[in-house]
XYZ file of C-alpha atoms in Angstrom:
740
model
C 32.867 74.521 23.318
C 35.225 76.953 24.954
C 34.203 78.145 28.448
C 34.416 81.864 27.399
C 31.974 81.378 24.480
C 29.236 79.785 26.737
C 26.007 81.843 27.098
C 23.233 81.079 29.610
C 19.906 80.274 28.148
C 17.285 83.166 28.019
C 14.524 82.337 30.399
C 12.044 84.115 28.076
C 12.707 81.574 25.306
C 9.780 79.163 24.761
C 10.983 75.860 26.332
C 11.852 77.493 29.602
C 8.649 79.490 29.517
C 6.664 76.257 29.088
C 8.476 74.691 31.925
C 7.705 77.570 34.154
C 4.004 77.685 33.022
C 3.723 73.878 33.647
C 4.956 74.283 37.169
C 2.579 77.128 37.854
C -0.339 75.183 36.398
C 0.618 72.069 38.574
C 0.834 74.303 41.559
C -2.650 75.799 40.735
C -4.245 72.483 40.208
C -2.862 71.098 43.473
C -4.113 74.169 45.354
C -7.546 73.637 43.902
C -7.698 69.996 44.814
C -6.345 70.660 48.331
C -9.059 73.321 48.726
C -11.639 70.602 47.815
C -10.384 68.192 50.399
C -7.626 66.450 48.528
C -4.217 65.136 49.882
C -0.703 65.651 48.638
C 1.588 62.658 47.626
C 5.190 62.951 46.557
C 5.828 61.379 43.140
C 9.303 61.558 41.591
C 10.240 64.575 43.719
C 6.945 66.416 43.079
C 4.043 66.855 45.536
C 0.964 66.024 43.553
C -2.638 66.058 44.895
C -4.951 63.092 45.403
C -8.591 63.874 44.521
C -10.915 64.118 47.481
C -13.245 61.224 48.399
C -16.935 61.590 47.616
C -19.081 62.881 50.559
C -21.780 60.330 50.379
C -22.462 56.540 50.785
C -21.167 54.584 47.709
C -22.549 51.160 46.738
C -20.586 48.556 44.968
C -23.013 48.889 42.013
C -21.352 52.315 41.320
C -17.792 50.907 41.573
C -18.156 47.715 39.523
C -18.836 49.605 36.126
C -15.768 51.832 36.721
C -13.549 48.691 37.316
C -15.144 46.838 34.437
C -14.599 49.726 32.042
C -11.044 50.642 33.069
C -9.503 47.506 34.901
C -10.977 44.296 33.700
C -8.979 44.042 30.478
C -5.769 43.529 32.496
C -7.182 42.384 35.880
C -10.222 40.506 34.959
C -11.393 36.872 34.115
C -9.112 36.708 30.915
C -6.033 38.190 32.140
C -4.642 38.879 35.586
C -1.473 41.126 35.196
C 0.877 40.788 38.136
C -1.547 38.315 39.824
C -4.097 41.038 40.396
C -7.785 40.119 39.662
C -10.479 42.760 40.363
C -13.621 40.982 39.167
C -13.826 38.711 42.117
C -14.174 40.046 45.711
C -11.835 37.522 47.429
C -9.171 37.908 44.825
C -9.421 41.700 44.717
C -9.077 42.164 48.488
C -6.063 39.740 48.617
C -4.263 41.767 46.002
C -1.691 40.554 43.457
C 1.955 39.421 43.480
C 3.104 42.800 44.985
C 0.534 42.660 47.946
C -2.793 44.193 48.741
C -4.097 47.147 46.780
C -7.090 47.817 48.891
C -6.653 48.920 52.543
C -10.144 48.952 54.024
C -10.883 52.292 55.512
C -7.697 53.923 54.263
C -8.176 55.003 50.557
C -5.286 57.495 50.671
C -2.913 54.534 51.458
C -4.564 52.042 49.027
C -2.448 51.305 46.035
C -5.373 50.952 43.828
C -6.250 54.729 44.359
C -2.682 55.784 43.852
C -2.403 53.794 40.609
C -5.656 55.141 39.006
C -4.620 58.614 40.195
C -1.171 58.277 38.639
C 0.530 58.794 41.926
C 2.337 55.433 42.543
C 5.987 55.860 42.871
C 6.816 52.642 40.996
C 4.207 52.372 38.246
C 2.773 54.716 35.761
C -0.841 55.849 35.700
C -3.500 53.228 35.416
C -4.966 52.131 33.010
C -1.929 52.290 30.845
C -1.940 53.994 27.432
C -3.804 52.002 24.942
C -5.711 50.072 27.571
C -8.393 52.790 28.510
C -8.792 56.332 29.481
C -7.634 57.806 32.831
C -10.135 57.944 35.480
C -11.683 61.340 36.258
C -11.281 62.882 39.676
C -15.013 62.171 40.310
C -14.479 58.303 39.644
C -11.369 58.371 41.839
C -13.416 60.120 44.487
C -16.071 57.387 44.364
C -13.453 54.637 44.728
C -11.936 56.528 47.612
C -15.250 56.962 49.422
C -16.104 53.150 48.764
C -12.754 52.164 50.264
C -13.073 54.518 53.226
C -16.594 53.012 53.916
C -14.988 49.437 54.192
C -15.349 48.467 50.449
C -18.779 46.957 50.798
C -19.008 44.185 48.159
C -21.857 41.614 48.034
C -20.832 38.048 48.552
C -21.821 35.087 46.315
C -20.347 35.734 42.968
C -16.805 34.362 43.287
C -17.415 30.655 43.254
C -20.030 30.862 40.498
C -17.678 32.755 38.217
C -14.745 30.437 38.876
C -16.948 27.370 38.468
C -17.741 28.335 34.904
C -14.151 27.324 33.979
C -14.422 24.167 31.927
C -11.976 22.129 33.854
C -14.143 22.363 37.095
C -17.294 21.267 35.638
C -18.924 18.080 37.034
C -18.285 14.930 35.064
C -21.704 13.500 34.367
C -22.644 10.021 33.334
C -23.540 9.866 29.533
C -26.486 7.716 28.693
C -25.512 4.405 26.833
C -26.037 4.735 23.104
C -28.582 2.526 21.337
C -27.120 -0.361 19.326
C -28.557 -2.722 16.776
C -27.182 -5.818 18.424
C -28.395 -5.335 22.054
C -27.341 -8.836 23.107
C -23.637 -8.199 22.333
C -22.708 -5.683 25.147
C -21.698 -7.245 28.430
C -21.292 -3.763 30.057
C -22.219 -0.102 29.466
C -18.676 0.414 28.043
C -19.424 -2.224 25.512
C -22.328 -0.200 24.217
C -20.016 2.690 23.362
C -17.629 0.408 21.628
C -20.350 -1.299 19.578
C -22.020 1.897 18.695
C -18.867 3.164 17.107
C -18.150 -0.205 15.359
C -21.689 -0.106 13.904
C -21.197 3.415 12.726
C -18.114 2.433 10.865
C -19.715 -0.788 9.545
C -17.279 -3.043 11.416
C -18.346 -6.393 12.897
C -16.934 -7.067 16.519
C -14.194 -9.728 16.652
C -15.250 -13.134 18.040
C -14.458 -14.099 21.701
C -10.795 -14.862 22.058
C -9.774 -18.551 22.753
C -8.829 -19.542 26.266
C -5.047 -19.543 25.779
C -5.277 -15.993 24.332
C -7.362 -14.921 27.295
C -4.870 -16.402 29.689
C -1.960 -14.713 28.046
C -3.744 -11.369 28.105
C -4.737 -11.747 31.730
C -1.169 -12.616 32.735
C 0.462 -9.679 30.901
C -2.168 -7.313 32.085
C -2.290 -8.183 35.808
C 1.312 -9.322 36.643
C 3.186 -8.339 33.495
C 4.595 -11.879 33.036
C 3.659 -14.812 30.698
C 2.197 -18.032 31.950
C 4.290 -21.164 32.118
C 3.447 -24.081 29.751
C 2.100 -25.975 32.757
C -0.244 -23.093 33.611
C -1.401 -22.853 30.044
C -2.255 -26.539 30.012
C -4.102 -26.426 33.372
C -6.271 -23.465 32.293
C -7.083 -24.955 28.954
C -8.271 -28.098 30.666
C -10.368 -26.278 33.249
C -13.999 -26.552 32.103
C -15.620 -24.867 35.139
C -17.747 -21.959 34.046
C -15.987 -19.650 36.519
C -12.508 -20.718 35.368
C -11.629 -17.276 34.108
C -12.865 -15.517 37.329
C -10.687 -17.924 39.332
C -7.716 -17.044 37.250
C -8.143 -13.348 37.725
C -8.586 -13.824 41.458
C -5.446 -15.889 41.555
C -3.428 -13.251 39.612
C -4.839 -10.432 41.701
C -3.516 -12.242 44.866
C 0.025 -12.769 43.245
C 2.828 -10.568 44.789
C 3.723 -9.795 41.160
C 0.453 -7.844 40.830
C 1.847 -4.982 42.941
C 5.100 -4.947 41.087
C 3.125 -4.715 37.729
C 0.701 -1.969 38.679
C 3.056 -0.115 41.110
C 5.107 0.827 38.190
C 2.510 3.237 36.901
C 2.311 4.949 40.342
C 6.102 5.094 40.684
C 6.215 6.910 37.229
C 3.789 9.490 38.707
C 5.783 9.718 41.885
C 9.028 10.405 39.792
C 10.751 7.437 41.575
C 14.349 6.962 40.991
C 17.349 5.119 42.549
C 19.820 7.913 41.982
C 19.987 11.695 42.535
C 20.149 12.940 38.930
C 22.350 15.885 37.791
C 25.947 15.383 36.928
C 27.048 13.432 40.031
C 23.899 11.212 39.912
C 24.851 9.666 43.244
C 23.142 6.432 44.451
C 20.064 6.370 46.764
C 20.684 3.297 48.898
C 17.433 3.617 50.787
C 15.061 4.640 47.977
C 13.896 1.055 47.403
C 11.943 1.153 50.721
C 9.505 3.493 49.275
C 9.212 1.438 46.076
C 8.511 -1.737 48.180
C 5.950 0.228 50.171
C 4.031 1.056 46.977
C 4.203 -2.560 45.790
C 2.850 -3.740 49.315
C 0.056 -1.013 49.179
C -1.044 -2.271 45.747
C -0.990 -5.893 46.819
C -2.909 -5.064 49.936
C -5.592 -3.163 47.895
C -5.120 -0.212 50.271
C -7.957 2.303 49.996
C -7.106 5.233 47.924
C -7.815 7.841 50.562
C -5.340 6.066 53.039
C -2.834 5.605 50.160
C -3.053 9.367 49.510
C -2.804 10.483 53.130
C 0.240 8.317 53.991
C 2.294 9.535 51.054
C 1.490 13.279 51.440
C 1.620 13.412 55.224
C 2.262 10.001 56.680
C 4.858 11.509 59.088
C 2.187 13.850 60.525
C -0.338 11.124 61.437
C -0.852 10.672 65.213
C 1.434 7.876 66.392
C 2.701 7.300 62.749
C 4.009 3.925 62.228
C 7.308 3.021 60.506
C 5.403 2.188 57.296
C 3.581 5.486 57.285
C 6.750 7.353 57.700
C 8.293 5.274 54.801
C 5.343 6.432 52.544
C 6.480 9.856 53.098
C 9.461 8.895 50.898
C 7.168 10.062 48.093
C 8.479 13.564 48.706
C 12.226 12.284 48.495
C 11.953 11.382 44.827
C 13.017 14.854 43.743
C 16.223 15.470 42.035
C 19.202 16.296 44.400
C 22.114 18.400 43.267
C 25.468 17.474 44.852
C 27.688 19.235 42.375
C 30.494 21.507 43.631
C 29.386 25.041 43.894
C 25.609 24.244 43.992
C 23.691 26.616 46.263
C 21.961 24.345 48.897
C 19.090 26.780 49.460
C 18.385 26.938 45.736
C 18.465 23.125 45.525
C 16.000 22.957 48.525
C 13.674 25.462 46.799
C 13.764 23.456 43.586
C 12.847 20.357 45.613
C 9.995 22.238 47.225
C 8.702 23.445 43.910
C 8.832 19.854 42.547
C 6.854 18.632 45.602
C 4.231 21.307 45.058
C 3.968 20.629 41.286
C 3.837 16.808 41.607
C 1.163 16.641 44.292
C -0.834 19.159 42.398
C -0.543 17.226 39.016
C -0.960 13.768 40.454
C -3.807 14.309 42.895
C -5.518 17.534 41.783
C -5.020 17.115 37.904
C -4.022 20.833 37.823
C -1.151 22.480 35.907
C -0.417 24.400 39.100
C 3.222 24.573 38.128
C 2.461 27.355 35.481
C 1.698 29.656 38.393
C 5.161 29.411 39.937
C 6.343 32.384 37.991
C 3.109 34.233 37.181
C -0.648 33.992 37.691
C -1.958 31.125 35.503
C -3.079 32.295 32.084
C -5.725 29.754 31.584
C -6.768 27.988 34.934
C -8.092 30.430 37.675
C -5.000 30.084 39.816
C -2.833 33.031 40.965
C 0.757 33.033 41.785
C -0.107 33.908 45.368
C -2.262 30.733 45.560
C 0.607 28.706 44.129
C 2.911 29.746 47.020
C 0.139 29.295 49.572
C 0.190 25.629 48.403
C 4.051 25.665 48.287
C 4.100 26.792 51.950
C 2.936 23.298 53.072
C 5.974 21.583 51.519
C 8.308 24.517 52.528
C 8.206 23.300 56.149
C 9.809 19.863 55.258
C 13.265 18.650 56.250
C 14.660 15.544 54.669
C 15.532 12.768 57.054
C 16.682 9.069 56.759
C 14.842 6.999 59.458
C 15.621 3.514 60.787
C 13.293 1.155 58.994
C 14.065 -2.559 59.686
C 12.322 -5.305 57.899
C 10.235 -7.621 59.992
C 12.905 -10.281 59.671
C 15.611 -7.919 60.872
C 13.549 -6.801 63.779
C 13.240 -10.365 65.053
C 17.069 -11.043 64.640
C 17.812 -7.744 66.451
C 15.599 -8.655 69.438
C 17.313 -12.009 69.843
C 20.741 -10.315 69.508
C 19.871 -7.691 72.011
C 18.661 -10.352 74.570
C 22.012 -12.201 74.114
C 23.934 -9.030 74.524
C 22.023 -7.961 77.599
C 22.750 -11.266 79.419
C 26.495 -10.895 78.793
C 26.442 -7.169 79.882
C 24.609 -8.334 83.066
C 27.258 -10.882 83.819
C 30.191 -8.352 83.268
C 28.538 -5.837 85.596
C 27.946 -8.490 88.256
C 31.620 -9.322 88.148
C 32.684 -5.684 88.367
C 30.263 -5.188 91.391
C 31.588 -8.348 93.186
C 35.025 -6.875 92.897
C 34.027 -3.456 94.176
C 32.420 -5.084 97.270
C 35.165 -7.658 97.685
C 38.944 -6.971 97.055
C 38.602 -3.264 95.951
C 38.275 -1.678 99.432
C 41.287 -3.504 100.766
C 43.474 -2.526 97.753
C 42.314 1.060 98.048
C 43.216 1.241 101.727
C 46.779 -0.055 100.922
C 47.134 2.363 98.080
C 46.054 5.323 100.236
C 48.744 4.569 102.851
C 51.452 4.457 100.171
C 50.163 7.312 97.943
C 49.660 9.692 100.847
C 53.317 9.582 101.811
C 54.580 11.420 98.787
C 51.691 12.460 96.541
C 52.711 13.886 93.169
C 50.239 16.658 92.036
C 49.685 17.804 88.514
C 48.160 21.298 88.711
C 46.063 22.013 85.555
C 46.835 25.319 84.091
C 43.951 27.936 83.485
C 44.807 29.091 79.936
C 44.453 32.883 79.683
C 44.801 33.084 75.928
C 45.209 30.597 73.023
C 46.098 31.527 69.455
C 46.694 29.728 66.181
C 49.244 31.105 63.700
C 46.968 30.019 60.723
C 43.550 31.199 62.198
C 42.244 28.013 63.731
C 39.609 28.442 66.458
C 40.957 27.408 69.957
C 38.150 27.216 72.544
C 38.653 26.777 76.282
C 36.468 23.993 77.720
C 35.033 23.753 81.264
C 37.662 21.033 82.136
C 40.426 23.524 81.299
C 41.185 21.817 78.111
C 41.566 23.446 74.669
C 39.350 22.172 71.739
C 40.448 23.154 68.137
C 38.070 23.784 65.250
C 37.712 25.793 62.011
C 40.855 26.188 59.806
C 43.181 23.334 59.735
C 46.276 24.166 57.606
C 49.556 22.541 57.303
C 52.175 23.105 60.116
C 50.101 25.244 62.483
C 51.685 26.654 65.573
C 49.627 27.097 68.828
C 50.677 29.716 71.339
C 49.210 29.531 74.848
C 49.540 31.966 77.892
C 48.968 31.046 81.482
C 49.881 32.245 84.956
C 51.022 30.414 88.037
C 50.298 32.253 91.401
C 52.543 31.858 94.465
C 56.275 31.116 94.674
C 56.268 27.537 93.200
C 59.184 26.148 91.342
C 58.124 24.035 88.417
C 59.938 20.832 87.628
C 58.026 19.441 84.741
C 55.196 20.319 82.330
C 52.633 17.735 81.215
C 50.680 17.561 77.860
C 47.514 15.594 77.775
C 46.153 14.869 74.183
C 42.439 13.978 74.459
C 39.940 12.303 72.297
C 36.801 14.093 71.162
C 33.748 13.185 69.037
C 34.141 16.284 66.923
C 37.487 15.106 65.520
C 38.337 12.707 62.722
C 38.471 9.178 64.273
C 37.787 10.909 67.483
C 41.331 12.525 67.431
C 43.276 13.521 69.426
C 44.636 14.946 66.230
C 42.939 16.692 63.277
C 44.340 14.386 60.534
C 41.923 12.166 58.891
C 43.205 9.120 60.828
C 43.006 11.028 64.129
C 46.811 11.463 64.493
C 48.832 14.545 65.128
C 52.567 15.558 65.101
C 54.290 17.576 67.817
C 57.659 18.690 66.460
C 58.622 21.146 69.123
C 57.262 21.653 72.666
C 58.707 24.791 74.164
C 58.005 26.905 77.394
C 59.203 30.409 78.300
C 58.889 31.928 81.712
C 59.016 35.517 83.206
C 57.866 37.141 86.480
C 54.123 37.802 86.447
C 54.365 41.110 88.107
C 57.160 42.502 85.826
C 55.644 43.328 82.478
C 58.928 44.639 81.060
C 61.074 41.657 82.108
C 62.326 39.334 79.343
C 61.083 35.808 79.182
C 63.502 32.895 79.729
C 63.364 29.799 77.667
C 63.011 26.613 79.760
C 65.415 23.807 78.894
C 63.864 20.352 78.938
C 66.278 17.398 79.336
C 63.841 14.485 79.481
C 60.451 13.626 77.927
C 58.372 10.507 78.596
C 54.960 9.408 77.215
C 52.604 6.588 77.747
C 52.857 5.645 74.105
C 54.962 6.802 71.034
C 54.489 5.852 67.386
C 57.275 3.738 65.962
C 60.262 6.094 65.365
C 58.367 9.095 66.519
C 59.453 9.120 70.110
C 58.220 11.900 72.463
C 61.863 12.843 73.120
C 62.021 14.255 69.586
C 59.587 16.987 70.610
C 62.459 18.715 72.741
C 65.538 18.036 70.593
C 67.091 20.401 68.230
C 65.740 19.002 65.039
C 62.366 20.539 63.946
C 61.791 17.947 61.210
C 61.071 15.023 63.727
C 58.217 14.688 66.081
C 55.991 12.870 68.604
C 53.021 10.960 67.144
C 50.661 8.205 68.327
C 49.370 5.911 65.440
C 47.852 3.319 65.716
C 46.553 4.292 69.188
C 44.269 7.078 68.083
C 40.823 7.849 69.583
C 42.160 7.751 73.182
C 43.948 9.864 75.693
C 47.676 10.023 75.781
C 50.100 11.716 78.171
C 53.545 13.230 77.814
C 55.713 14.833 80.551
C 58.603 17.102 79.897
C 61.071 17.624 82.716
C 63.105 20.713 83.123
C 66.785 20.819 83.582
C 66.374 22.985 86.595
C 63.206 24.092 88.446
C 61.808 27.375 87.208
C 59.485 30.082 88.516
C 59.498 33.486 90.204
C 58.453 34.799 93.608
C 55.058 36.413 93.346
C 53.958 34.417 90.387
C 55.128 33.302 86.952
C 53.702 33.924 83.527
C 54.164 31.059 81.001
C 54.061 31.144 77.294
C 53.763 27.589 75.811
C 54.389 26.845 72.167
C 53.171 23.734 70.272
C 54.763 23.636 66.936
C 53.454 20.972 64.534
C 55.765 21.351 61.486
C 55.006 18.477 59.060
C 56.480 18.054 55.553
C 53.397 16.221 54.062
C 50.291 17.301 52.118
C 47.848 16.730 55.019
C 47.862 18.836 58.147
C 48.533 16.720 61.336
C 47.578 19.495 63.929
C 46.469 18.659 67.531
C 42.668 18.753 68.152
C 42.130 18.624 71.881
C 44.669 18.911 74.644
C 45.345 20.112 78.305
C 48.405 21.410 79.980
C 49.420 20.953 83.633
C 52.542 21.421 85.834
C 54.119 19.830 88.853
C 56.708 20.691 91.476
C 57.451 17.028 92.234
C 61.194 15.870 92.027
C 62.552 13.805 89.023
C 61.606 11.267 87.991
C 57.971 12.517 87.739
C 55.200 10.078 87.070
C 52.871 10.686 84.136
C 49.675 10.436 86.232
C 50.287 11.480 89.955
C 47.116 12.606 91.723
C 44.841 15.653 91.177
C 44.993 18.544 93.695
C 41.610 17.495 95.202
C 42.918 13.952 95.831
C 46.046 15.420 97.455
C 43.939 17.609 99.653
C 41.838 14.573 100.766
C 45.199 12.709 101.759
C 46.013 15.619 103.951
C 42.931 14.952 106.106
C 43.030 12.086 108.692
C 41.190 9.069 107.351
C 38.722 9.148 110.293
C 37.957 12.946 109.650
C 37.334 12.864 105.843
C 33.935 13.965 104.469
C 31.757 11.748 102.425
C 32.713 13.833 99.377
C 36.424 13.339 100.001
C 35.948 9.564 100.491
C 34.224 9.509 97.143
C 36.999 11.457 95.476
C 39.588 9.034 96.753
C 37.491 5.967 95.609
C 36.693 7.457 92.184
C 40.383 8.260 91.546
C 41.558 4.834 92.678
C 39.327 3.349 90.106
C 41.382 5.035 87.451
C 44.610 3.748 88.576
C 43.681 0.190 89.844
C 44.638 -2.182 87.034
C 42.018 -4.814 87.831
C 39.073 -2.322 88.160
C 40.173 -0.678 84.955
C 40.230 -4.045 83.162
C 36.728 -4.898 84.341
C 35.419 -1.453 83.570
C 36.869 -1.650 80.074
C 35.280 -5.028 79.556
C 31.899 -3.442 80.367
C 32.524 -0.330 78.206
C 33.748 -2.445 75.244
C 30.666 -4.777 75.478
C 28.274 -1.683 75.764
C 29.864 -0.316 72.504
C 28.879 -3.638 70.762
C 25.088 -3.074 71.422
C 23.352 -4.707 68.524
C 21.800 -2.391 66.065
C 20.200 -2.426 62.583
C 22.504 -2.518 59.609
C 23.008 0.932 58.019
C 21.233 -0.224 54.830
C 17.869 -0.893 56.745
C 16.917 2.880 56.602
C 14.427 4.637 54.518
C 14.238 8.061 52.958
C 11.542 10.130 54.620
C 10.587 13.635 55.711
C 9.971 15.476 59.022
C 7.910 18.563 59.628
C 9.793 21.555 61.141
C 8.714 22.578 64.661
C 8.833 26.158 63.514
C 7.693 26.882 59.954
C 9.828 28.563 57.488
C 8.651 31.953 56.366
C 7.225 31.612 52.798
C 7.393 34.438 50.276
C 5.979 34.714 46.823
C 8.968 34.394 44.467
C 8.596 37.293 42.051
C 8.849 35.827 38.420
C 9.732 32.487 40.067
C 13.195 33.813 41.339
C 13.651 32.550 44.898
C 16.044 35.459 45.589
C 13.238 38.018 44.653
C 11.083 37.960 47.834
C 7.539 39.114 47.417
C 4.718 39.087 49.955
C 4.661 36.589 52.941
C 1.878 33.989 52.580
C 0.399 31.349 54.663
C -0.246 27.775 53.720
C -3.631 27.110 52.117
C -4.759 24.211 49.898
C -6.045 24.734 46.414
C -9.197 23.068 47.536
C -9.860 25.962 49.915
C -8.801 28.464 47.396
C -11.224 27.111 44.855
C -14.532 26.165 46.602
C -15.917 24.522 43.506
C -18.446 21.693 42.885
C -16.854 18.149 43.081
C -17.347 15.955 40.032
C -19.355 12.799 40.459
């Protein structure tokens, strides 16, 4: 329609007049209610009035008929929409899936009042159309007054109402039926069998022969057939208690636990693999299986059998076997597929633990309440997640679980290892107290004459071209983590104070437990490549000055890999490099000597570049390193002495402090070949401390020191967080009579 032909509507036309009249009517109603003591509530942009509370004391006998008439069809014993039940005191005060609906003493803030008044922002008026008539202002006023007065509600009805549910009735012993052949039954069960046979006109079969009885007993108790020799022995046994002796022998057989443990393992959803598409193996699952078999063979009491599986790890001073029993909770499916959400998988496991415990021990279909309040059993979704909260505090853990035989073997091996270690330590101590002081004194005289000092640089900044994280450590080294992309370049900046003229730069590549094979590189085998080592220098005080590239003419290292000599890190070919395989997992040192000493009066700023160009699929970047410089003349040694050692040399031997004496002794231990040999022997032997094989572990669980927050999962969706709930057992939630 053209803009020029548009005509505004006439406000006197009926639709607009009705709109105006409705607003005036709403305003008039609100004014009347406010005058009577009501309160305003904003709903969908409109301020609507809440009817005033009754001005007298209200008893529950006045409230119950209102709730019964208007609310019980959706929130009563037959149906609990949104988990809300209003016919039971405890359930009504707890609220539903979306939280409490009654706030004691605060009727204007109670969602029950807002709902029946049609003032809830998220839900329409209650009861909904077709389920009942809207409550009158007087009825709402009674509910308001009742809530403001603390919602008095007599106790005593909840358990009785819940107990009427068929599944919670006591199991009572039925009287044995009368039979015609009273001599035939050997037990009360036989009476029921015979009564039915007599009803059908069937004569009981005769007693089975001894061989048949033997076969049945074997298959029933141990799941195996008897051998021909066992058949002959039993057939020839004429003692009156021969059958009882047979049963006792089979019950004592280790195969008994294997036969009957299978039934429990089915309930415990035992498996030797993870399930899902990957279906990875579970190398330690068998420990729980063997625990079940052993428990059956030991005729473990059922209460102990129960406690150890559900919470064996929580028992005071829990034994290894009790922790293995907790492997019951590890029989869940485990999703290791790519792209799987770890939290979603953990929630699924927690749901499985909740449902399995409830089914196996409680005999309840509690799992139905995961997504909604149970339609048939008196269990709410809130109660489901109160049970879930117990298992939500579990973390999975593989524990050391040696067999008795392995424990004996390990104890013997540790004793042998300890004796050898004591011998090695005694040898090293004898050397420290014998030849070591004399050799140290000779070394001090020679080293003090011309000490070479390597000054470790304080790195001011460290950057990676490809975004790796370079962290400065307390020992002035740089530890790399995060991104590990091919051919990374590290750029470091540092400053040297004073007027020193640097003759060489040293690179230490260092091992670290966070790196593959302990490094010093980030490749899977612990190696690295250094294709180019470059340094630029400029005056520290002159920001505008251009940096000058340092020319290195000589490179030496304590070790180079095959054709990958350290000299290749300073040549003109960026395709070759320095590397250290197979000597990974240990410290290596390279020194780069400058063609001419470099530095500036007043301090020098250095920019150091470590280029790691590598034409292969896997990155070979450095993982842990440290930079230092020296002013010593060529040829420079790789080690030299630290600054604190050089300072100790400068003090007359008779004037040195105890700290300086210790510094010299500790440092000499690092350069004395004999001491290093003895110390390495001790360290290597310590690393061989006997331990249990990796396969002597068990799947178990551990309780978190700080519980996870547990929310109701709305409609069972773990991402849709409802109210926070605390852990409560179903036994507490349903205080019902216990069957006999």
